[in-house]
Short mmCIF file of C-alpha atoms and ligand atoms in Angstrom, two decimals:
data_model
loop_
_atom_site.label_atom_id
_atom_site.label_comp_id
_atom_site.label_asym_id
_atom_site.label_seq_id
_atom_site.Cartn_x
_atom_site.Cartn_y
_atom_site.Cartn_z
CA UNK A 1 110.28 60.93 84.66
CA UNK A 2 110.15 62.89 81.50
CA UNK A 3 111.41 66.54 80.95
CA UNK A 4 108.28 68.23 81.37
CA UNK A 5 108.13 66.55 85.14
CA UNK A 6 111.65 67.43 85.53
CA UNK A 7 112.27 70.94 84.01
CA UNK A 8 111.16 74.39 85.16
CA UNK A 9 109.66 75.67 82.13
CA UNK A 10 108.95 79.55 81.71
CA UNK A 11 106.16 80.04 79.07
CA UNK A 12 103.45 82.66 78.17
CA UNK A 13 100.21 81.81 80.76
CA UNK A 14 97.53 82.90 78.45
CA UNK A 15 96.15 79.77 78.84
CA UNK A 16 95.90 80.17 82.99
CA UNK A 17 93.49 83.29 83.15
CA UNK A 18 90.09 84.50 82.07
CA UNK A 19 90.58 86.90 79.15
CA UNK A 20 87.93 89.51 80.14
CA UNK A 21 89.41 89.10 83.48
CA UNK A 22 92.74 90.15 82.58
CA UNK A 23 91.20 93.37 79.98
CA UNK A 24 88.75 94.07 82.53
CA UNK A 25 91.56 94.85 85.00
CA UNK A 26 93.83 96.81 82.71
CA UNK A 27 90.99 99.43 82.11
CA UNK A 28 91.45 100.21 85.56
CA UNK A 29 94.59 100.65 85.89
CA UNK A 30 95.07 102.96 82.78
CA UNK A 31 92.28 105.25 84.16
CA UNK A 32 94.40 104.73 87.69
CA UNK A 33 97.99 105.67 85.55
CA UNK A 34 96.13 108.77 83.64
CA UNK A 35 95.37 110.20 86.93
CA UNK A 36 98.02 109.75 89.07
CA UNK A 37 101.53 111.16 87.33
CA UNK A 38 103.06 112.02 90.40
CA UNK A 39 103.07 110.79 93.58
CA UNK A 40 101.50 113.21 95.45
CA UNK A 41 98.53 112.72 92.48
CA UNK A 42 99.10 108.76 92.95
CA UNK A 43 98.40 109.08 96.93
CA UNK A 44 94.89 111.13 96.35
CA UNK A 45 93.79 108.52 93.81
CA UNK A 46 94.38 105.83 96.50
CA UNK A 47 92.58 107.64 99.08
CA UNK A 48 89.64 108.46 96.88
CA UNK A 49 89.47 104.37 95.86
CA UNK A 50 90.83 103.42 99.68
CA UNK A 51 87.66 105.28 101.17
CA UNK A 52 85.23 103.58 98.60
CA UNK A 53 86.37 100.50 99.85
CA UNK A 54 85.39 101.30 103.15
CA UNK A 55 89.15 102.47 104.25
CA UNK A 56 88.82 105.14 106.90
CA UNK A 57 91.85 107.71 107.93
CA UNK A 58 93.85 106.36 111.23
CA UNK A 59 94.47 108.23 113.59
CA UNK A 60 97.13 107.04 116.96
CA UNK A 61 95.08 106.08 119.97
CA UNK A 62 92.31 104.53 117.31
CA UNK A 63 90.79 101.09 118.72
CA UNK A 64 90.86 98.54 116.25
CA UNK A 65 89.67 95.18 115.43
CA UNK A 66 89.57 92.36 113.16
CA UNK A 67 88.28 93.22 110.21
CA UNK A 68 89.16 97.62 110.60
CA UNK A 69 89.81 98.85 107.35
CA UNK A 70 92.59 101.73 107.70
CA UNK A 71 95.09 104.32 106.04
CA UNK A 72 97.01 106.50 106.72
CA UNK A 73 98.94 109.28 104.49
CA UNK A 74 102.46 110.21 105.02
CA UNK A 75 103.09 114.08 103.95
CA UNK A 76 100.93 113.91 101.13
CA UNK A 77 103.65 111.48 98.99
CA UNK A 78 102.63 108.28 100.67
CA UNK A 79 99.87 106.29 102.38
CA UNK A 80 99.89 102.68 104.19
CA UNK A 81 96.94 100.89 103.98
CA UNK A 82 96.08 97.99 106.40
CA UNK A 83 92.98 95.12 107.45
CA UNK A 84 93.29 94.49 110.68
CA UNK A 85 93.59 90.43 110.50
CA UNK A 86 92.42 87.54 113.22
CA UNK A 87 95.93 86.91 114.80
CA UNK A 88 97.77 89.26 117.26
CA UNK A 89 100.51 91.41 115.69
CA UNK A 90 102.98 89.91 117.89
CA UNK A 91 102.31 87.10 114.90
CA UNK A 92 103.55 89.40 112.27
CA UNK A 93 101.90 91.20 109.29
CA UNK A 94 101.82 90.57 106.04
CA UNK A 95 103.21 93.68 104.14
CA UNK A 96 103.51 94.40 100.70
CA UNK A 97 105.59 97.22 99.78
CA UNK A 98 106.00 99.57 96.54
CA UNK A 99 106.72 103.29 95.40
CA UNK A 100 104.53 105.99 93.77
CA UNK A 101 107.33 108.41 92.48
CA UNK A 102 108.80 107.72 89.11
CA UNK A 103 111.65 109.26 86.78
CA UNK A 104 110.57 112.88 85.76
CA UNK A 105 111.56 116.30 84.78
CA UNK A 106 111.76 118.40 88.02
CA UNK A 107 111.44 121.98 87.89
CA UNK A 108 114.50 124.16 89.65
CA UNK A 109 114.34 125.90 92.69
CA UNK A 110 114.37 129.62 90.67
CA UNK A 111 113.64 128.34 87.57
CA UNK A 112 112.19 130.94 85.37
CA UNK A 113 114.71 133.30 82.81
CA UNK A 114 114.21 134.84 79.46
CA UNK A 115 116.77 133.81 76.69
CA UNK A 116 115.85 135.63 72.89
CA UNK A 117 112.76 136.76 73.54
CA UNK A 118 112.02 133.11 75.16
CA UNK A 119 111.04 132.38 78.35
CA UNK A 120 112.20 129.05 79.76
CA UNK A 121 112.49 126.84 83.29
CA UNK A 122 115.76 125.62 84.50
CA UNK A 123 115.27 121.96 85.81
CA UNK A 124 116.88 119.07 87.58
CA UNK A 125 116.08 115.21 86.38
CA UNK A 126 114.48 113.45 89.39
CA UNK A 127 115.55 109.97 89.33
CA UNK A 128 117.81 107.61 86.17
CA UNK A 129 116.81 108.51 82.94
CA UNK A 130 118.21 108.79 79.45
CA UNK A 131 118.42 112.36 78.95
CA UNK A 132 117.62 112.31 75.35
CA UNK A 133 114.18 110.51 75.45
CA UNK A 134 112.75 113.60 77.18
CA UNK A 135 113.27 116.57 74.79
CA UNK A 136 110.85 116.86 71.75
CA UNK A 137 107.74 115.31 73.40
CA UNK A 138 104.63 116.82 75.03
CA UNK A 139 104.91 117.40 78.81
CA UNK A 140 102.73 118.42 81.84
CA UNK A 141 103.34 120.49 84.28
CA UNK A 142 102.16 119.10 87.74
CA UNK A 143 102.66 119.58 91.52
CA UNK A 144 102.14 122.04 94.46
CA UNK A 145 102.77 125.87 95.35
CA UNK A 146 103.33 126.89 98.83
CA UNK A 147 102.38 131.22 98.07
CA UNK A 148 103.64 133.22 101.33
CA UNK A 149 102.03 136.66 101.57
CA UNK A 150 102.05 138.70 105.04
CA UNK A 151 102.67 135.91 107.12
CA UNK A 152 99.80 133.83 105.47
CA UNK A 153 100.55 130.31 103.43
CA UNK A 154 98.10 129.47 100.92
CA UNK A 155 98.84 125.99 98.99
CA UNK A 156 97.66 125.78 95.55
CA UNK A 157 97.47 123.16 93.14
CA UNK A 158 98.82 122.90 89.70
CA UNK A 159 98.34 121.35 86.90
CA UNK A 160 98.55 121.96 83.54
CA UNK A 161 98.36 119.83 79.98
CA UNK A 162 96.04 116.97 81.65
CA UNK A 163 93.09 118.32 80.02
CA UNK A 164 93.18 118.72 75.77
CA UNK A 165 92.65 122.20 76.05
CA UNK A 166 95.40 123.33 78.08
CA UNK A 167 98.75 124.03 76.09
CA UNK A 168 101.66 121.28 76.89
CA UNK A 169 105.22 122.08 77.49
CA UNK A 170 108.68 120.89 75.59
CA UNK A 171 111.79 120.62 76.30
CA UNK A 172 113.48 121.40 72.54
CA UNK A 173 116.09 119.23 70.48
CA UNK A 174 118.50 120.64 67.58
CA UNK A 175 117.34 119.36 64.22
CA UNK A 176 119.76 116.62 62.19
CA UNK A 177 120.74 119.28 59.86
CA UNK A 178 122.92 121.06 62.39
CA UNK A 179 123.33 118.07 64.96
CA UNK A 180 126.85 116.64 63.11
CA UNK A 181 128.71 117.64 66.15
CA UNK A 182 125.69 116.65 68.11
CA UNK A 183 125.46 113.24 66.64
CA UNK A 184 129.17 112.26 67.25
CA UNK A 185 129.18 112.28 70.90
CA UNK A 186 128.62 109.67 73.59
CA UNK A 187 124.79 109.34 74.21
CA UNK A 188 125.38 110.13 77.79
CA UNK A 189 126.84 113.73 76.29
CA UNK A 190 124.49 114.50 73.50
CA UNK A 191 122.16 115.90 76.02
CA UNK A 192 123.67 118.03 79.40
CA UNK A 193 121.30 118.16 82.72
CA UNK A 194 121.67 121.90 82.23
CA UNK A 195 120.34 121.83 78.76
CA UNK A 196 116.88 120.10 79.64
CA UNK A 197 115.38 123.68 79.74
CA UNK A 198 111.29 123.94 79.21
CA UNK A 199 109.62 126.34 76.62
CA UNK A 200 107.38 128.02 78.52
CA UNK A 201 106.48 131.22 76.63
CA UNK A 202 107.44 134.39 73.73
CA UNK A 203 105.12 136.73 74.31
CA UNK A 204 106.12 140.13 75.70
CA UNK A 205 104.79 142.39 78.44
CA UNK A 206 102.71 145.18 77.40
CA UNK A 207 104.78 148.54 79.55
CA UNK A 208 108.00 149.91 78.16
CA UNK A 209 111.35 149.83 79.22
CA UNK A 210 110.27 146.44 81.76
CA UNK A 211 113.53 144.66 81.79
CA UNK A 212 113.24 140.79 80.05
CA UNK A 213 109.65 141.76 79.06
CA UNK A 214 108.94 137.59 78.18
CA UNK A 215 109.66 136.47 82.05
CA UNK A 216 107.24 139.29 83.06
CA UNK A 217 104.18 138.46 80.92
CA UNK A 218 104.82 134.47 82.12
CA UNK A 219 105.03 135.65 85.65
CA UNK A 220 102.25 137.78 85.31
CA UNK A 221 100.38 135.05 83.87
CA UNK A 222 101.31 132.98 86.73
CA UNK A 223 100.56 135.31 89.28
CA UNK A 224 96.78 136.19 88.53
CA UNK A 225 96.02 132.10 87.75
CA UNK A 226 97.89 131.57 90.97
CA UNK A 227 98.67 134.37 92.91
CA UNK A 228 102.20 133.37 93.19
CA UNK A 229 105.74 135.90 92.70
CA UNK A 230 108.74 134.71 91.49
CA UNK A 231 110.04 133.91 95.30
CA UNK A 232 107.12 131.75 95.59
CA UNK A 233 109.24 129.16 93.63
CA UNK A 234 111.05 128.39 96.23
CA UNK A 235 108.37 126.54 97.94
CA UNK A 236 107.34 124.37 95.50
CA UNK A 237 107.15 121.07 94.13
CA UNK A 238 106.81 121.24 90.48
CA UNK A 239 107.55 118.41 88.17
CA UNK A 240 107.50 117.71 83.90
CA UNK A 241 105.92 114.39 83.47
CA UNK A 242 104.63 113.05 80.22
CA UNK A 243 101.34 114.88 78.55
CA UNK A 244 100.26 111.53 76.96
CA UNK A 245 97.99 108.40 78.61
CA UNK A 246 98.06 105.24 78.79
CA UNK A 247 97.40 102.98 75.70
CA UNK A 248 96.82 99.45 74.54
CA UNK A 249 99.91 98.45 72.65
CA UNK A 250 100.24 95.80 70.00
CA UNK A 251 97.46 94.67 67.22
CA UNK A 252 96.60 92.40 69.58
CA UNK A 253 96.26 94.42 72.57
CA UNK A 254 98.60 92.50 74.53
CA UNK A 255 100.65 95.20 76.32
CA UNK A 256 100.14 98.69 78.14
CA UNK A 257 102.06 101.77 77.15
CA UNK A 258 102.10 104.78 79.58
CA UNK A 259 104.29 106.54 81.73
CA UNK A 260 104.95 105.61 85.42
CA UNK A 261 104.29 101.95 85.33
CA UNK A 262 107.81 101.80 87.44
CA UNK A 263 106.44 101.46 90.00
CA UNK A 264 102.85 102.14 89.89
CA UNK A 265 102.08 98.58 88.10
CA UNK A 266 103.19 97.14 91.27
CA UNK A 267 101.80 99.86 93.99
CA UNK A 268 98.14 99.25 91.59
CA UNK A 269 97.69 95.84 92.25
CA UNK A 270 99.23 95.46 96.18
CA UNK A 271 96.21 98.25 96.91
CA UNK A 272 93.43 96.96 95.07
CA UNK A 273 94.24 93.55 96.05
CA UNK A 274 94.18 94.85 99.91
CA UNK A 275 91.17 96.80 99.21
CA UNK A 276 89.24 93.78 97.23
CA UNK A 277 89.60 91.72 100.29
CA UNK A 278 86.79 90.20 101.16
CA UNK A 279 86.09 88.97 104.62
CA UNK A 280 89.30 89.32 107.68
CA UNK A 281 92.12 87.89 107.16
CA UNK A 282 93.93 85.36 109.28
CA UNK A 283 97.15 87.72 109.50
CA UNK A 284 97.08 91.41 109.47
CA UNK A 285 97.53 92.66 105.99
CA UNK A 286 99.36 95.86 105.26
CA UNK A 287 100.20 97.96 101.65
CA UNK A 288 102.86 100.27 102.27
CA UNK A 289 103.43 102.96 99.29
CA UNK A 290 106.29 105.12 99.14
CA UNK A 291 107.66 108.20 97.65
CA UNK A 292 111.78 108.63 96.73
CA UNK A 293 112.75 105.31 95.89
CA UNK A 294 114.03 106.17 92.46
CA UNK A 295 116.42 108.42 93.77
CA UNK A 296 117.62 106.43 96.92
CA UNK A 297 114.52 106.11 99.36
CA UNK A 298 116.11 108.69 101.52
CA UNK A 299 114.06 111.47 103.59
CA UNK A 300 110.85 111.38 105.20
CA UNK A 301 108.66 110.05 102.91
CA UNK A 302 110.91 107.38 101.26
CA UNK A 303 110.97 103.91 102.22
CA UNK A 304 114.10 104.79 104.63
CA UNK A 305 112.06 107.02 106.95
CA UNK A 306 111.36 105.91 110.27
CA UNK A 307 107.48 106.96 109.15
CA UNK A 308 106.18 103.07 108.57
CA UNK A 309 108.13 102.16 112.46
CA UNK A 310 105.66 104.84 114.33
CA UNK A 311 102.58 103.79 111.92
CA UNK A 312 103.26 99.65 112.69
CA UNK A 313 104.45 100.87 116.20
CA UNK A 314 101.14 102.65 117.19
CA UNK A 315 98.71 99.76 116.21
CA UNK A 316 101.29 97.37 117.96
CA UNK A 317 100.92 99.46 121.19
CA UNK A 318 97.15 99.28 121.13
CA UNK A 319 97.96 95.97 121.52
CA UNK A 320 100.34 95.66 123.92
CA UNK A 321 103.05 94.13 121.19
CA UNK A 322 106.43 95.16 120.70
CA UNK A 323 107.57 96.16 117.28
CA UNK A 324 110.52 94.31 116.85
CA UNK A 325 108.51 90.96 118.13
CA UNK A 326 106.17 91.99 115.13
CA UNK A 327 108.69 92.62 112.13
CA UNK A 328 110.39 89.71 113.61
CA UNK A 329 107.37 87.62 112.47
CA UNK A 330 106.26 89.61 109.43
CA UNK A 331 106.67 88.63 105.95
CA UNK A 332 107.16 91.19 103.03
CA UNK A 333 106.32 91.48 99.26
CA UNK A 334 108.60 94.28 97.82
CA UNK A 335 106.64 95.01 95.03
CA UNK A 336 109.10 96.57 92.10
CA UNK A 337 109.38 95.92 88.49
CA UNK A 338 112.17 94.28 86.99
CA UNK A 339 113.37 94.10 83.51
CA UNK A 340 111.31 91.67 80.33
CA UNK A 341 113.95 90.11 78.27
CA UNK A 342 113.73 92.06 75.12
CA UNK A 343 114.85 90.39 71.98
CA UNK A 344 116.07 93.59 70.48
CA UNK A 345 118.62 94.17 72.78
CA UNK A 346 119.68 90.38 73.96
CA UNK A 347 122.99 91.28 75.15
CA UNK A 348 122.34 92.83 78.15
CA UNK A 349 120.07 90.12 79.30
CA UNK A 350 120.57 86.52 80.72
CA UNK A 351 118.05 84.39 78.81
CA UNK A 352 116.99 82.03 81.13
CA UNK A 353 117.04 84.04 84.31
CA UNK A 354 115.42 87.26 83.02
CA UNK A 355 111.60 88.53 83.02
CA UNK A 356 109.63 87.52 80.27
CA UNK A 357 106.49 89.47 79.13
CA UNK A 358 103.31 87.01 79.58
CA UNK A 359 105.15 84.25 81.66
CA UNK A 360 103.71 86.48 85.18
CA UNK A 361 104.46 87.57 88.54
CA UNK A 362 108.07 87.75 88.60
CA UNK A 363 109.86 86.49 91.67
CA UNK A 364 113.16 88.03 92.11
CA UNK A 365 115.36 86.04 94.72
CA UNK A 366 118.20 89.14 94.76
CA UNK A 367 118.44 92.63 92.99
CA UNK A 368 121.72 94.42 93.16
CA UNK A 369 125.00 94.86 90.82
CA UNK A 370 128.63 93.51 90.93
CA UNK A 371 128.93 90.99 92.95
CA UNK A 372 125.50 90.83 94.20
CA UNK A 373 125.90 94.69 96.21
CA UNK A 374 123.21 96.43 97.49
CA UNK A 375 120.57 93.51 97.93
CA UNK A 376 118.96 91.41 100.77
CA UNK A 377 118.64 88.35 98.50
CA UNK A 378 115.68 86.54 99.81
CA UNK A 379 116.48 83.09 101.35
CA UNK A 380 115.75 79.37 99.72
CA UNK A 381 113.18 79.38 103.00
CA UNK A 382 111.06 82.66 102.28
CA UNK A 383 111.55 81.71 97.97
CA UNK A 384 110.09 78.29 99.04
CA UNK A 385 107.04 79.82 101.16
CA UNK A 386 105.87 82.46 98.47
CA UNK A 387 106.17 80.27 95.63
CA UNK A 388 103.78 77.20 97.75
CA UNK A 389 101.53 80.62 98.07
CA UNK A 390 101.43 81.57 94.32
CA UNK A 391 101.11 77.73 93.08
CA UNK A 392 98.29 76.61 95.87
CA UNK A 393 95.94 79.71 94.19
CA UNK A 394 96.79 78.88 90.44
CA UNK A 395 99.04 82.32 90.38
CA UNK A 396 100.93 82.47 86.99
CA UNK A 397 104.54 83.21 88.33
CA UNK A 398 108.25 83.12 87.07
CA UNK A 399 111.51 83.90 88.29
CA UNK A 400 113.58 87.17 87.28
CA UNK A 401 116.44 89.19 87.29
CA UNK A 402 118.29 92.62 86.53
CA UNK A 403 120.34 91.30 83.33
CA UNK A 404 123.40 89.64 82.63
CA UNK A 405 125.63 89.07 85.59
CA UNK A 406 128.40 92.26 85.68
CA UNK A 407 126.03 93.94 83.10
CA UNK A 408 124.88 97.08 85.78
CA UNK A 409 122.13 96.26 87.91
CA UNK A 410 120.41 97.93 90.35
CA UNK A 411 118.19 98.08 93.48
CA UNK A 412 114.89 97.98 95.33
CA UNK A 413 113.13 99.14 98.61
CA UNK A 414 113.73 95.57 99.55
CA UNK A 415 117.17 95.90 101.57
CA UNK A 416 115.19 98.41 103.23
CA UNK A 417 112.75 96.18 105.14
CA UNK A 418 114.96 93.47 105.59
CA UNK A 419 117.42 95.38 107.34
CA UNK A 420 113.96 95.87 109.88
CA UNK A 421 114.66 92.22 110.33
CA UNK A 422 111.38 92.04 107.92
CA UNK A 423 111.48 88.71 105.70
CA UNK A 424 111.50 89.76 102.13
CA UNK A 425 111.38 88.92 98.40
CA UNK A 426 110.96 91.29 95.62
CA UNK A 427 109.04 90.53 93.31
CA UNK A 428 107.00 92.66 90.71
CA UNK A 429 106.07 92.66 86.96
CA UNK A 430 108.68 92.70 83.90
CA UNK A 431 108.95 96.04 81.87
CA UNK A 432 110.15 97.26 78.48
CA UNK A 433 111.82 100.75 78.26
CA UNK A 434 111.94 100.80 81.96
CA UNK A 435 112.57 104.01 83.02
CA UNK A 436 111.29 105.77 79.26
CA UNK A 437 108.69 108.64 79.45
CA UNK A 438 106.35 105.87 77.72
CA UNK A 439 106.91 101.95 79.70
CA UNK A 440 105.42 98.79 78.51
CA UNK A 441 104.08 96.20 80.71
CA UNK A 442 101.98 93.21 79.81
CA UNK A 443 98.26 92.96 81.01
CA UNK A 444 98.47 89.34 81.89
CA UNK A 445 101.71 90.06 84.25
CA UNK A 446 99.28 92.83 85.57
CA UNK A 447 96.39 90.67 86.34
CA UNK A 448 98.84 87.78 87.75
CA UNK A 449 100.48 90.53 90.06
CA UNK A 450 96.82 90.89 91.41
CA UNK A 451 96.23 87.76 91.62
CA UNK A 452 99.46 86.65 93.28
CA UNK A 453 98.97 90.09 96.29
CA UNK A 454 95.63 88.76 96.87
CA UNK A 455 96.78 85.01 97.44
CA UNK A 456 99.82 86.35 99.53
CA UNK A 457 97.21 88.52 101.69
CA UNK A 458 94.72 85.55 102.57
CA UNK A 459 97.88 83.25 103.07
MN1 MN B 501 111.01 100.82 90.80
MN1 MN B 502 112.87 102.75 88.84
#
């Protein structure tokens, strides 16, 4: 037999999909990216597209059948989406599985104080990021404010620096010319979690004698747009993400730039796939988007919460199934990027095990860090069974990994469905910059990522 027979080869697939296929596909997800920059954002885009597609809310004690198109959103930060398939539950499901929330800039708990005639916000980084890729760019101001007046709640939404007439906020940097000191520390010094403060405003209360006249006029300002005090803060969720879109990158137009794509190139396709499936499945199909995964998938809306148990356990009483006979039999997708080999940083990297922009869908037989810790490591069984999936429909696929063995590592929502005694692989779509205000993915991983959720749906 000759080497080509022989060897497992991992090569761009430009040559395995339709062109306009692959750009048509990216437009939609950048207009899907632009829109959704947090999670709570991310879940009413999927509802909005979910209920085009003829999804309709679930509610417990709903009768289903084949065919029942169905969601259901968890607190506002997540939403499972399911098509009722042919078999019983008691066969299993087949469940893909990805997060909505990415790295960001959230904003304190009392954030707002006046320093030299400057009003700023106090923050706390929400997930891993390199502290000094977020000062001195453009960011948005996003999220939710619970006001409390006389015993009334009124929730209000904001949002401000989507549209190119609102202002944008910064977080500052110190120019070279006085950064000597600055420049000789560690990188993980040069910038303190304390010192990511936001510029939010100069101007001065009109009134004499009003103490820290600069905090007034922005809370003012912030009370008649949103009729919110100071204390009002408290029950919030307010996040800094990126004020810029999503791009073509490259002269070719090769790659996508934007923020988020961890993990919202993987939660994209696994929804559209389910929702561009035509006919009823065989199995029982189910797209389960969380929130809290870059910070540990804890609380009630991360992939830890017992949330997806009473949502699979509901439709398997309907049935008359137990739960445990149904994750017993289910199969799972965990849908999360994992690192492209970049050739300007090679050393961190394992050449012929990592991600490689263009080569596809990016099976990832075990996540984790020294010692393979903190994975589920999918076995030779399951790897065999997805991969016969991907090659019967013509999916462009490779294999991938989190860098060089010892190198740092890291982990997915996988462990957590596994441990449900869920069968699971990860698998997902390489990035560049992973975790930057501004990813890059490439469209033709995209695309295969759709195609290889839609093959694993109908399988
Ligand atoms: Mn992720
Ligand atoms: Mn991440």
């Amino acid at each position: 037999m000759t080497s080509e027979q022989l060897f497992y080869d991992k090569k761009p697939a430009f040559d395995r999909a339709d062109p306009e296929a692959v750009r048509t596909y990216a437009e939609g997800y950048k207009a899907f990216l632009d829109r959704s920059k947090t999670e709570r954002d991310a879940v009413k885009e999927m509802v909005a597209r979910a209920e085009q597609a003829g999804f309709v809310s679930y509610h417990r004690g709903q009768q289903l059948k084949p065919g029942d198109r169905i969601y259901q959103v968890n607190r506002a930060k997540g939403i499972t989406l399911a098509v009722i398939g042919e078999k019983s539950l008691a066969e299993g499901v087949h469940l893909t599985a990805a997060h909505l929330d990415a790295p960001r800039i959230d904003i304190r708990t009392l954030p707002l104080y006046e320093a030299e005639n400057m009003a700023f916000f106090k923050t706390h980084y929400y997930g891993g990021i390199k502290k000094y890729q977020w000062p001195a760019i453009p960011l948005e101001l996003r999220g939710v404010v619970c006001v409390c007046e006389n015993g009334e709640i009124r929730k209000v939404e904001v949002s401000i620096g989507a549209d190119p007439a609102d202002p944008k906020l910064v977080i500052t940097d110190l120019l070279p010319h006085l950064a000597s000191e600055q420049m000789q520390k560690k990188m993980t010094e040069g910038f303190k979690g304390e010192g990511l403060n936001i510029l939010v405003g100069s101007r001065p209360a009109e009134g004499k004698d009003e103490k820290e006249p600069v905090k007034l006029a922005v809370m003012r300002w912030l009370n008649e747009k949103y009729g919110m005090k100071e204390v009002d803060f408290l029950s919030a969720d307010l996040s800094c993400v990126p004020a810029f879109n999503a791009c073509d990158i490259g002269l070719d137009r090769t790659f996508i730039g934007g923020y988020g794509h961890d993990d919202r190139c993987c939660s994209y396709p696994a929804a559209t796939a389910l929702m561009e499936l035509e006919g009823t499945p065989s199995s029982t199909c189910v797209c389960l988007l969380v929130d809290k995964e870059e910070i540990g998938s804890d609380g009630v809306t991360g992939m830890q919460s017992r949330h997806f148990d009473t949502f699979m356990g509901d439709l398997c009483r309907a049935e008359g199934v137990l739960l445990d006979e149904c994750f017993e039999n289910s199969v799972c997708l965990s849908a999360d990027v994992c690192n492209a080999f970049d050739p300007n940083y090679p050393d961190v990297s394992e050449k012929r095990n990592d991600g490689r922009v263009n080569c596809g869908f990016a099976l990832v037989k075990y996540t984790g860090s020294r010692g393979k810790s903190g994975t589920s490591e999918a076995a030779a069984e399951l790897m065999a069974r997805v991969r016969t999936i991907f090659d019967r429909e013509g999916v462009a696929w490779q294999t991938a990994q989190l860098g060089r063995v010892d190198q740092g590592g890291g982990g997915t929502v996988a462990m957590f469905l596994a441990n449900r005694n869920i069968d699971t692989v990860d698998a997902g779509v390489p990035v560049l910059s992973m975790h930057a205000p501004f990813e890059v993915i490439s469209k033709l991983d995209l695309y295969m990522a759709f195609r290889g959720f839609s093959a694993f749906y109908r399988a």
